Structure formats: structure tokens, C-alpha cells
mmCIF file of C-alpha atoms and ligand atoms in Angstrom:
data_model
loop_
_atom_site.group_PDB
_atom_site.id
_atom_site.type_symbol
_atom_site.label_atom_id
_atom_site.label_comp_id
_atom_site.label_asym_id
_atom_site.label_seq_id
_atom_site.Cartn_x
_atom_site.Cartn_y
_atom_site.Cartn_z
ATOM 1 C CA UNK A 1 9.837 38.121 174.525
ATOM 2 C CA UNK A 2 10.888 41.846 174.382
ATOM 3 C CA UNK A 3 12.725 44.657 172.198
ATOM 4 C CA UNK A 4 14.759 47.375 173.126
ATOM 5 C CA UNK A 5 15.381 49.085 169.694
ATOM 6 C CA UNK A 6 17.835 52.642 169.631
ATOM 7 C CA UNK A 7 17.432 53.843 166.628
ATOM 8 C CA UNK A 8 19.967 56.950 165.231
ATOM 9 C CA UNK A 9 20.306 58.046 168.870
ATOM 10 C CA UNK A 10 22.083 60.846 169.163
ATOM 11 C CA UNK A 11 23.156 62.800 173.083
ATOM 12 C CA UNK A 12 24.447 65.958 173.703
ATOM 13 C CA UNK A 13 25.830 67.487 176.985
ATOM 14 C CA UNK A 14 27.469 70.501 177.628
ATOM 15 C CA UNK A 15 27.680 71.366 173.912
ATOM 16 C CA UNK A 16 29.928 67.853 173.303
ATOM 17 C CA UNK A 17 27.806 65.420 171.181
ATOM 18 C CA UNK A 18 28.666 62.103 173.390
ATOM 19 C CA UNK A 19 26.772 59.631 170.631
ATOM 20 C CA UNK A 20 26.490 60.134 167.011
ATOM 21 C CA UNK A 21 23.637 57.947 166.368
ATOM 22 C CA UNK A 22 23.494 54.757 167.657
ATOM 23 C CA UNK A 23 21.357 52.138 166.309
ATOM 24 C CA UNK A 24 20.989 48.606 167.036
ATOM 25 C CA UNK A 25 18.127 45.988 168.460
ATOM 26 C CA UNK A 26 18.180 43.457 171.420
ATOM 27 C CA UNK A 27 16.169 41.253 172.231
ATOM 28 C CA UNK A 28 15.224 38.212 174.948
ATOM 29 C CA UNK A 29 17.876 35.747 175.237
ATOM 30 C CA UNK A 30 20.672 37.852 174.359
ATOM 31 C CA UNK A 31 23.751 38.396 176.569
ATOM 32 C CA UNK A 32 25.487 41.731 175.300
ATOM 33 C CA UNK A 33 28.910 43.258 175.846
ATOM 34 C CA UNK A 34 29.821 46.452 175.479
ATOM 35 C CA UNK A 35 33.057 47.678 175.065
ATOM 36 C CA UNK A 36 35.055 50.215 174.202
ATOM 37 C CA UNK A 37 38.356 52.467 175.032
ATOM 38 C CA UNK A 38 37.756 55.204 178.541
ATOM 39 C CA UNK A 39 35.193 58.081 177.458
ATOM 40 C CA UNK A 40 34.031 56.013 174.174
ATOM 41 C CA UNK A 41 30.528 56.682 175.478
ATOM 42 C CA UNK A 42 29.314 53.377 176.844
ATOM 43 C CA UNK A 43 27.987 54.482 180.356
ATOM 44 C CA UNK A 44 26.245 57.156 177.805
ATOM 45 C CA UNK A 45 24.438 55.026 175.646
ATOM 46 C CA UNK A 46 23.750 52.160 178.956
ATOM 47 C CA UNK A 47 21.785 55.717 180.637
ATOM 48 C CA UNK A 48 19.963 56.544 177.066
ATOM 49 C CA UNK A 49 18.838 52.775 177.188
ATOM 50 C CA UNK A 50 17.820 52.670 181.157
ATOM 51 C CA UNK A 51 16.229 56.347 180.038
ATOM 52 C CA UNK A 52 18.498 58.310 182.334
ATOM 53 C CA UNK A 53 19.245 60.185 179.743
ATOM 54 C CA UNK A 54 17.276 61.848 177.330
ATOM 55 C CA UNK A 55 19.130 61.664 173.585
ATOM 56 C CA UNK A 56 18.173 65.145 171.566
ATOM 57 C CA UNK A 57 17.636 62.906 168.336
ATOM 58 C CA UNK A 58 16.501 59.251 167.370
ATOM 59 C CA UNK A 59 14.330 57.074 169.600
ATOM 60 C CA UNK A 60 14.557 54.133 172.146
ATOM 61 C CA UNK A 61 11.605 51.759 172.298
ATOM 62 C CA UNK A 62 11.072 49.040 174.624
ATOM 63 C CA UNK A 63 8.831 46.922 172.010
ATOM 64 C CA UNK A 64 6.165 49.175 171.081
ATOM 65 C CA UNK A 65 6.661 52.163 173.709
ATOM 66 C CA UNK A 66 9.340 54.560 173.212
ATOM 67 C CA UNK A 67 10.904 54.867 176.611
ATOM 68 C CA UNK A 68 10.891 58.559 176.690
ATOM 69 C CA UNK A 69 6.740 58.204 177.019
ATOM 70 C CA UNK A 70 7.331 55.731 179.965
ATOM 71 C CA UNK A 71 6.748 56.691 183.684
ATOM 72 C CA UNK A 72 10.130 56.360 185.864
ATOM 73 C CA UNK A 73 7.841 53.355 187.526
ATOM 74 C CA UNK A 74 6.636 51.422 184.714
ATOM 75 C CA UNK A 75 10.357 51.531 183.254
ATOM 76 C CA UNK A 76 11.852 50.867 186.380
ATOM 77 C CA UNK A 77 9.839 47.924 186.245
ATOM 78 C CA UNK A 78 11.123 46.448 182.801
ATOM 79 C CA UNK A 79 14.205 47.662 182.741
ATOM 80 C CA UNK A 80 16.614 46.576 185.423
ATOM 81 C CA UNK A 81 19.968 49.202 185.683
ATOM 82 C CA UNK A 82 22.927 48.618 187.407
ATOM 83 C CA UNK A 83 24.679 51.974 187.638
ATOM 84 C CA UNK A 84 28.252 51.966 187.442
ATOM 85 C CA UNK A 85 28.444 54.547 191.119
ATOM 86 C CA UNK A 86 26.048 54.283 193.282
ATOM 87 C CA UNK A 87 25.439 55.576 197.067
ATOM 88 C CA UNK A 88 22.206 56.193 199.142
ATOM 89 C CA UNK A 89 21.114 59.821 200.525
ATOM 90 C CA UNK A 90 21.188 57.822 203.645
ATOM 91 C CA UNK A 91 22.991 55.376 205.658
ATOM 92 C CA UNK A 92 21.158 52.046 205.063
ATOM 93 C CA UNK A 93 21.319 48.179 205.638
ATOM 94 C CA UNK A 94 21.140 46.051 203.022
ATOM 95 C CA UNK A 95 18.291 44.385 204.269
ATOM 96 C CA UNK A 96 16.438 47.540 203.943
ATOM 97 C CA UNK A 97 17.646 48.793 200.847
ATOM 98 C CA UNK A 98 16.722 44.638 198.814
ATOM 99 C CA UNK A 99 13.283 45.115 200.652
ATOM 100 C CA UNK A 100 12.899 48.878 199.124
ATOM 101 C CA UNK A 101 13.800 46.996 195.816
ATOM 102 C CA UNK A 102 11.406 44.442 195.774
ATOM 103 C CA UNK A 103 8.502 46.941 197.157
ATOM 104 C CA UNK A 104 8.931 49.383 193.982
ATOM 105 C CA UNK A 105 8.939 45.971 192.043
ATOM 106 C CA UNK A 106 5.551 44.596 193.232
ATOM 107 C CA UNK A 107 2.785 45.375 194.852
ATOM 108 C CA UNK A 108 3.144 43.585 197.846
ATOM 109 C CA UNK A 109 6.057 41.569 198.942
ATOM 110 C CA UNK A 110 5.291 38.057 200.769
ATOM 111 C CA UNK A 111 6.794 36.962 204.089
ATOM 112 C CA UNK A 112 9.763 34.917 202.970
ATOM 113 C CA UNK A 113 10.303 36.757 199.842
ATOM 114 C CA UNK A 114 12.972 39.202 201.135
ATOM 115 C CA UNK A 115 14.977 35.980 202.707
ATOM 116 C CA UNK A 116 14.520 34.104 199.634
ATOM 117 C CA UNK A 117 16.390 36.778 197.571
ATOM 118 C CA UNK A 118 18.643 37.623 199.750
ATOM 119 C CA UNK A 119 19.912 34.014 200.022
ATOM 120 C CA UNK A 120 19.434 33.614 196.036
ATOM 121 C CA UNK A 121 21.662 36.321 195.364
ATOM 122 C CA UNK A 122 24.250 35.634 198.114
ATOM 123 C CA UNK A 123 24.131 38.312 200.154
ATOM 124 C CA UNK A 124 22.160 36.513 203.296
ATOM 125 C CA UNK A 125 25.842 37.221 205.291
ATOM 126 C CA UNK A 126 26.133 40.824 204.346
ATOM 127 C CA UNK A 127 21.985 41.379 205.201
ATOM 128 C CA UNK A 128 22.445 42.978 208.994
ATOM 129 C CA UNK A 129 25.581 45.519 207.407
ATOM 130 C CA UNK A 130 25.188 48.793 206.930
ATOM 131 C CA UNK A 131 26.110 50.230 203.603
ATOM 132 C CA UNK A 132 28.723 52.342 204.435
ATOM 133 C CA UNK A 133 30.421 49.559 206.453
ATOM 134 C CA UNK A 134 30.515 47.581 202.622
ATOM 135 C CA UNK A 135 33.294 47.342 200.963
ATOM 136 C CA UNK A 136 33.746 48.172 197.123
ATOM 137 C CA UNK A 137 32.841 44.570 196.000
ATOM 138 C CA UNK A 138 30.415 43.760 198.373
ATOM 139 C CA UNK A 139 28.279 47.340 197.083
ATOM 140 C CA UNK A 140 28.837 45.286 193.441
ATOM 141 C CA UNK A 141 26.931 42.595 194.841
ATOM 142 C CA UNK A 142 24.414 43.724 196.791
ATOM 143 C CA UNK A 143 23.854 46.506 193.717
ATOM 144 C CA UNK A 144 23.090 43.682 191.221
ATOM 145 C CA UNK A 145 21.278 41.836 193.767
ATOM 146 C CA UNK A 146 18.923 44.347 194.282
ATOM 147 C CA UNK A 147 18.093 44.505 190.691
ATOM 148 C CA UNK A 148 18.286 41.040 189.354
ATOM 149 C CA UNK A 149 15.613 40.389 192.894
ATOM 150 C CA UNK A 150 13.305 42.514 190.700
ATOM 151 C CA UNK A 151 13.586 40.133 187.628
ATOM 152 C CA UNK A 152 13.239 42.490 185.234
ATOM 153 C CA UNK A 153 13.251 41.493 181.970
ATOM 154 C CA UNK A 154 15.630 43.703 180.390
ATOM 155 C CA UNK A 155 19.245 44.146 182.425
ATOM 156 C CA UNK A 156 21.395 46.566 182.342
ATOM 157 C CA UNK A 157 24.722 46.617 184.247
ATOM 158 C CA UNK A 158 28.147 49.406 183.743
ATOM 159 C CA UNK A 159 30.886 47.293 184.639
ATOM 160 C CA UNK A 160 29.233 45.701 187.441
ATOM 161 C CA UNK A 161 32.115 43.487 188.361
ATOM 162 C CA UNK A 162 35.126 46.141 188.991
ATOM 163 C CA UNK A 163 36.314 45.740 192.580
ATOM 164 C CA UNK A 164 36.097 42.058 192.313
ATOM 165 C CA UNK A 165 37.809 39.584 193.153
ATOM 166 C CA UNK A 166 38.686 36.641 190.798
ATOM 167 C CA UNK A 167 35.938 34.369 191.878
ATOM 168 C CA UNK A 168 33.640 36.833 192.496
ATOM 169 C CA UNK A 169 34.123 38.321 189.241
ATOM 170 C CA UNK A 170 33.864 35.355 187.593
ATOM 171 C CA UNK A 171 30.586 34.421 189.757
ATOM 172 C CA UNK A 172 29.094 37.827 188.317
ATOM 173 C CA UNK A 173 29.867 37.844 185.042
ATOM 174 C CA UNK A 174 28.555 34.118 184.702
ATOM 175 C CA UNK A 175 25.471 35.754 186.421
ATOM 176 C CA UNK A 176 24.817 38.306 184.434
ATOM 177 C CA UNK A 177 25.034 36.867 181.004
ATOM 178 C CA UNK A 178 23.295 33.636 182.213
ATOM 179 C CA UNK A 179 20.347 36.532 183.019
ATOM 180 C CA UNK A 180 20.822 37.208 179.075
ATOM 181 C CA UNK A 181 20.231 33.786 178.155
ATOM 182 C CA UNK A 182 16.957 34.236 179.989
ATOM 183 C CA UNK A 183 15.555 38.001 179.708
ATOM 184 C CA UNK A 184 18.008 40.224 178.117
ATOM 185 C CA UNK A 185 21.240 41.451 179.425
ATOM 186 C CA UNK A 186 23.690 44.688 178.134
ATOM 187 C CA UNK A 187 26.232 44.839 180.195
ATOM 188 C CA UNK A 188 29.814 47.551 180.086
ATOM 189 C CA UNK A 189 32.484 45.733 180.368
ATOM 190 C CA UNK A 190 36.293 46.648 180.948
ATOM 191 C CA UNK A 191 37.763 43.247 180.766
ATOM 192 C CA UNK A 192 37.701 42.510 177.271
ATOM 193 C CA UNK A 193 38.579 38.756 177.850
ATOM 194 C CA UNK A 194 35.500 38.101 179.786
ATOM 195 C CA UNK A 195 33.423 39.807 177.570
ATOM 196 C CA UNK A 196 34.920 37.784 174.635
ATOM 197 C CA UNK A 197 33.966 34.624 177.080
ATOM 198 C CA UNK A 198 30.620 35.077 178.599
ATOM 199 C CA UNK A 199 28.657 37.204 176.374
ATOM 200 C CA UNK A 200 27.431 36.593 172.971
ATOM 201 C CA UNK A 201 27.167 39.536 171.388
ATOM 202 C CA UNK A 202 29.744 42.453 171.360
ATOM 203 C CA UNK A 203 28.685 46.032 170.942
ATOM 204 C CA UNK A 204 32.269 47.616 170.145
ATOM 205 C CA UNK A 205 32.081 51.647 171.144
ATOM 206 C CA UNK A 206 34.875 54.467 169.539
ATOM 207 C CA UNK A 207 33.855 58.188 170.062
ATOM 208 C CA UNK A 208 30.570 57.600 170.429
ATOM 209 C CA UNK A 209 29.939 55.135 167.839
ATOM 210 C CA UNK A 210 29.071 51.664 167.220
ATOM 211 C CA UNK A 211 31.689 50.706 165.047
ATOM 212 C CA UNK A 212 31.377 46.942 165.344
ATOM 213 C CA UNK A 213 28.340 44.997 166.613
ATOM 214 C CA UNK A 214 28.127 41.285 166.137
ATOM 215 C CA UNK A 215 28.518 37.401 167.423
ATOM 216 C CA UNK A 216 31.370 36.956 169.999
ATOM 217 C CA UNK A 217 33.172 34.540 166.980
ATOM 218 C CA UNK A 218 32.953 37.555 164.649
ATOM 219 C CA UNK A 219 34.186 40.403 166.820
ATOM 220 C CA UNK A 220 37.090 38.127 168.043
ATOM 221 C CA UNK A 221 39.050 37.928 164.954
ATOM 222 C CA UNK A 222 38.259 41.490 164.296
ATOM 223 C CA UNK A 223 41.369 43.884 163.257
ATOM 224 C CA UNK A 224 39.425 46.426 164.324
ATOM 225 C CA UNK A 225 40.167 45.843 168.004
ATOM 226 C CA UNK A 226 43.637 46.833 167.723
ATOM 227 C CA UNK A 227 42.611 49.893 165.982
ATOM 228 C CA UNK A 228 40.331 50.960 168.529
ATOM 229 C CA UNK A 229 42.089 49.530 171.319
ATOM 230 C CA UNK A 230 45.668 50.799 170.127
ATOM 231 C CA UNK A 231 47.339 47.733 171.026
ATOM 232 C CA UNK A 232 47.925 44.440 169.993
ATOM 233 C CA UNK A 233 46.081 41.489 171.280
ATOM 234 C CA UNK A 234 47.265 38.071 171.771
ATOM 235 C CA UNK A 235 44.408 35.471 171.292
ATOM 236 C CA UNK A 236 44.878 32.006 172.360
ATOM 237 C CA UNK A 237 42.688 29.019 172.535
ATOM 238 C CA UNK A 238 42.618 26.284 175.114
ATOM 239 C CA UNK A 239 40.723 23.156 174.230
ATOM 240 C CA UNK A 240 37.117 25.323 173.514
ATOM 241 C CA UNK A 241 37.904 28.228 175.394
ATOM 242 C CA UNK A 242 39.424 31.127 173.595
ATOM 243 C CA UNK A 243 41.256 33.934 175.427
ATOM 244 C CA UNK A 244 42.128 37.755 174.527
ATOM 245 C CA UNK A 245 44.736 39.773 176.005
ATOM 246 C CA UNK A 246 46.194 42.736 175.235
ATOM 247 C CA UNK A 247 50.132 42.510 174.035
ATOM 248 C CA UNK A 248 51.758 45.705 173.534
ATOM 249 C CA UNK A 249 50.564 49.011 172.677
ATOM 250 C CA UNK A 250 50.108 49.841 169.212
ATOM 251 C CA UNK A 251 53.261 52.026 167.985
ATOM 252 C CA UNK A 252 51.115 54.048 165.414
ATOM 253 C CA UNK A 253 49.812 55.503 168.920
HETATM 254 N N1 LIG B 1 27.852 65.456 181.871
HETATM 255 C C1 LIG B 1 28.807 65.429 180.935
HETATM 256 N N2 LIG B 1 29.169 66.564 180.309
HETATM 257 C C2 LIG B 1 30.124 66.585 179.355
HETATM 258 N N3 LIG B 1 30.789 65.474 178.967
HETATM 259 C C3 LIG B 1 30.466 64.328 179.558
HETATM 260 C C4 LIG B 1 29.473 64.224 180.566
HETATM 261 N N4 LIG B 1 29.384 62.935 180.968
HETATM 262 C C5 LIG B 1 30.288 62.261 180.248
HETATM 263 N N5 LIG B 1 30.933 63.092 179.411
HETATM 264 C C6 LIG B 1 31.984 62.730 178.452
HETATM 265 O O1 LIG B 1 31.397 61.863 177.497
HETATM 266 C C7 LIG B 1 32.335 60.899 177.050
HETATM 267 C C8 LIG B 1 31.723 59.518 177.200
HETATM 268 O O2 LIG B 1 31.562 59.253 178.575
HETATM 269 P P1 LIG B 1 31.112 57.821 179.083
HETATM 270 O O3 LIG B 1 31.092 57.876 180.581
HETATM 271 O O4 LIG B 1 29.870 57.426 178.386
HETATM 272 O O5 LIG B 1 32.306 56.931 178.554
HETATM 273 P P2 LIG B 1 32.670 55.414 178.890
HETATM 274 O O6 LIG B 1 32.920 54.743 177.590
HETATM 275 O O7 LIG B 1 31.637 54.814 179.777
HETATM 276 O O8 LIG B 1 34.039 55.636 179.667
HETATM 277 P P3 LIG B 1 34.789 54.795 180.820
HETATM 278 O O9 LIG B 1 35.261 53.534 180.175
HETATM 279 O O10 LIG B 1 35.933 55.691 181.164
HETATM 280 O O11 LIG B 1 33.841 54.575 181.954
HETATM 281 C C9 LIG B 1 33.589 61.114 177.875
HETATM 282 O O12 LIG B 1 34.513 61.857 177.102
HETATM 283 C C10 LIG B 1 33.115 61.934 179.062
HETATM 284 O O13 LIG B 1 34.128 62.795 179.539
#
């Protein structure tokens, strides 16, 4: 069972103040959506978590350790990040690059091991490919692959499933708050309907603030959606699942 705690966190760059002090706590077993409107600061506060970024005020602590007192190894080895862009110095195949993964994540990787994850995570087709020959959704997967391999047991993922295609969207989103249920997983997410669906807990960003943070029922029925989103949403419910889509934009806007 683990903690990540932000507490008042507050990040600066460039002389713009990108959080205004965030606080909330996560622990194991908790899927977690973020969301929020373009620039509301969620890739921000995903690098404060992964400790990518270092906030000038407040404090992140993974249970008893704040982060910032953490070696880039030992965090790297509790706190799994999926970064939203990603490309190697180097051309690479995937093979190589899961094997790299699971290296840094023990310290000494088994015959079998690397096939194992590659064919638990999917990828076994895409193993011999170089990366640059991937496509866009194909980097997704063998991105989260790479990390999930690891086990760590706090995820982190910035909209891990853009460039996917229905099934494989669905596939990873299913993934990566079944990984919540589990360890913990925070995970950006654009499509507000699937975060509504898979996730339990919504972490609702505006100008750098958490300005609603609760159970997926709550943050549903929550007006303050269409404030932050400017539009209107039309909710529906089919037998037990219950859909969110935006209607038309808000004409206060
Ligand atoms: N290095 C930087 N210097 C100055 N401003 C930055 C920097 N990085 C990000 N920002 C700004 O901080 C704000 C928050 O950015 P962030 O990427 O966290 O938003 P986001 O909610 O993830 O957005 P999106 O949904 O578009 O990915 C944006 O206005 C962005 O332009």
C-alpha cells in the first residue's frame, strides 16, 4: 500500500505560475482521471508528481519520502511515467528499448522475462521494428508497455491513448485503470467520456487548479463541467453504463 500526497504545490516557469497549489492524496487501488480544458496544467502537475518538475512551493511525498529527496533511480523505480511525447536520442527496436526498461527496473533480468512482457503487453508483433518505423499508436503502446513491464506501483500516464484507434483505445484505457485497481494509476485524459467510464476518481483541472476532485458519480452530475468546459454536456445512461458528451458550446463563451 502506498501514498503519493501533493500538498499546496505550487510551479513556476518562465515567470507564469502554471499551479496555484495543488493538494490532494492517492493511494493503492485508485484509478484517477485527470481532466481539464488545453493549458489547464495537467501535464504540469502529472511532471511535479513523476518529479520532472521541481514545484518552488509545497511538497510531494511518496509515503514518507518527499520525492524531491529521491534519486532519479529509486523514483524511477516506484513511480512508473508515461510521458505524453516521447522519442529516443537514437534509432532503436523495441525489443531493445522493453529490455533497457526492465534492466533499470531490476537487477538482473531472467531469460524469458523480456518475451514474457513483450507478449503480456501485446507488442510480441511489433518486437523486431524499429522505432522510427512505429506509427503514432503503436509508440502509445509500446510506451506504456515499457512502463507497466516495470510494475511499478504508482502509474502515471498523459493521455496515453491519443492516436488510438477505437479498440485500442478502449484496450488501454481498460488497462490502465485496471493497473489502478491494483497499484495506483493517474492518468490525463482528453476524452472526458472515458474518463467518466473507466476511472474512479476525477481530478478536474482550470488554470492551474483543482477545482473539483471526487468519485466518478459525484463529478458526473457536476455543473461545474460546463463551466469549465464552456459547453454543454449531454449525459445519457444505457442500462449501467452512463455516457458524457459534449452538446454545444456554452454561449456565455
Ligand atoms: N516551459 C514552459 N514555460 C512557460 N509556460 C509553460 C511551459 N510549459 C507549459 N507552459 C504553459 O503552462 C500551461 C499548462 O500547461 P500543461 O501542458 O500543463 O497543460 P495541459 O492541461 O496538460 O494542456 P493540454 O491539454 O493542452 O495538453 C499552458 O498554458 C502552457 O502553455
Amino acid at each position: 500500500m502506498v501514498t503519493l500526497k501533493a500538498q499546496e504545490i505550487v510551479v513556476r516557469l518562465q515567470a507564469r505560475t502554471l499551479l496555484h497549489g495543488a493538494t490532494f492524496t492517492a493511494c493503492s487501488g485508485e484509478a484517477i482521471a485527470i481532466i481539464g480544458p488545453n493549458g489547464a496544467g495537467k501535464s504540469t502537475l502529472l511532471k511535479s508528481l513523476a518529479g520532472l518538475l521541481r514545484p518552488a512551493s509545497g511538497s510531494i511525498m511518496y509515503d514518507d519520502t518527499p520525492i524531491s529527496s529521491m534519486t532519479a533511480a529509486s523514483r524511477a523505480s516506484v513511480i512508473g511515467y508515461v510521458p505524453q511525447h516521447f522519442n529516443p536520442h537514437w534509432d532503436i527496436r523495441v525489443t531493445d528499448l522493453m529490455q533497457i526498461s526492465l534492466e533499470r527496473s531490476r537487477a538482473s533480468v531472467q531469460r524469458g522475462t523480456l518475451d514474457t512482457a513483450l507478449r503480456t503487453h501485446d507488442i510480441e508483433p511489433l518486437r523486431d521494428r524499429w522505432w522510427s518505423t512505429l506509427s503514432g499508436g503503436e509508440r502509445n503502446r509500446v510506451l506504456l508497455a515499457m512502463v507497466l513491464a516495470t510494475a511499478p506501483p504508482v502509474l502515471l500516464a498523459d493521455e496515453p491513448a491519443a492516436n488510438l484507434d477505437p479498440r485500442c483505445r478502449l484496450e488501454m484505457v481498460e488497462r490502465l485503470s485496471a493497473y489502478g485497481r491494483t497499484a495506483l494509476s493517474i492518468v490525463v485524459m482528453h476524452d472526458i467520456d472515458l474518463a467518466f467510464r473507466y476511472f474512479d476518481r476525477i481530478l478536474l483541472l482550470n488554470d492551474g487548479r483543482i477545482v473539483a476532485d471526487g468519485a466518478t458519480a459525484a463529478v458526473y452530475d457536476a455543473p461545474i463541467l460546463e463551466d469549465v468546459f464552456g459547453v454543454s454536456f449531454i449525459r445519457s445512461q444505457h442500462e449501467s453504463v452512463k455516457t458524457i458528451h459534449p452538446g454545444n458550446v456554452a454561449p456565455t463563451r
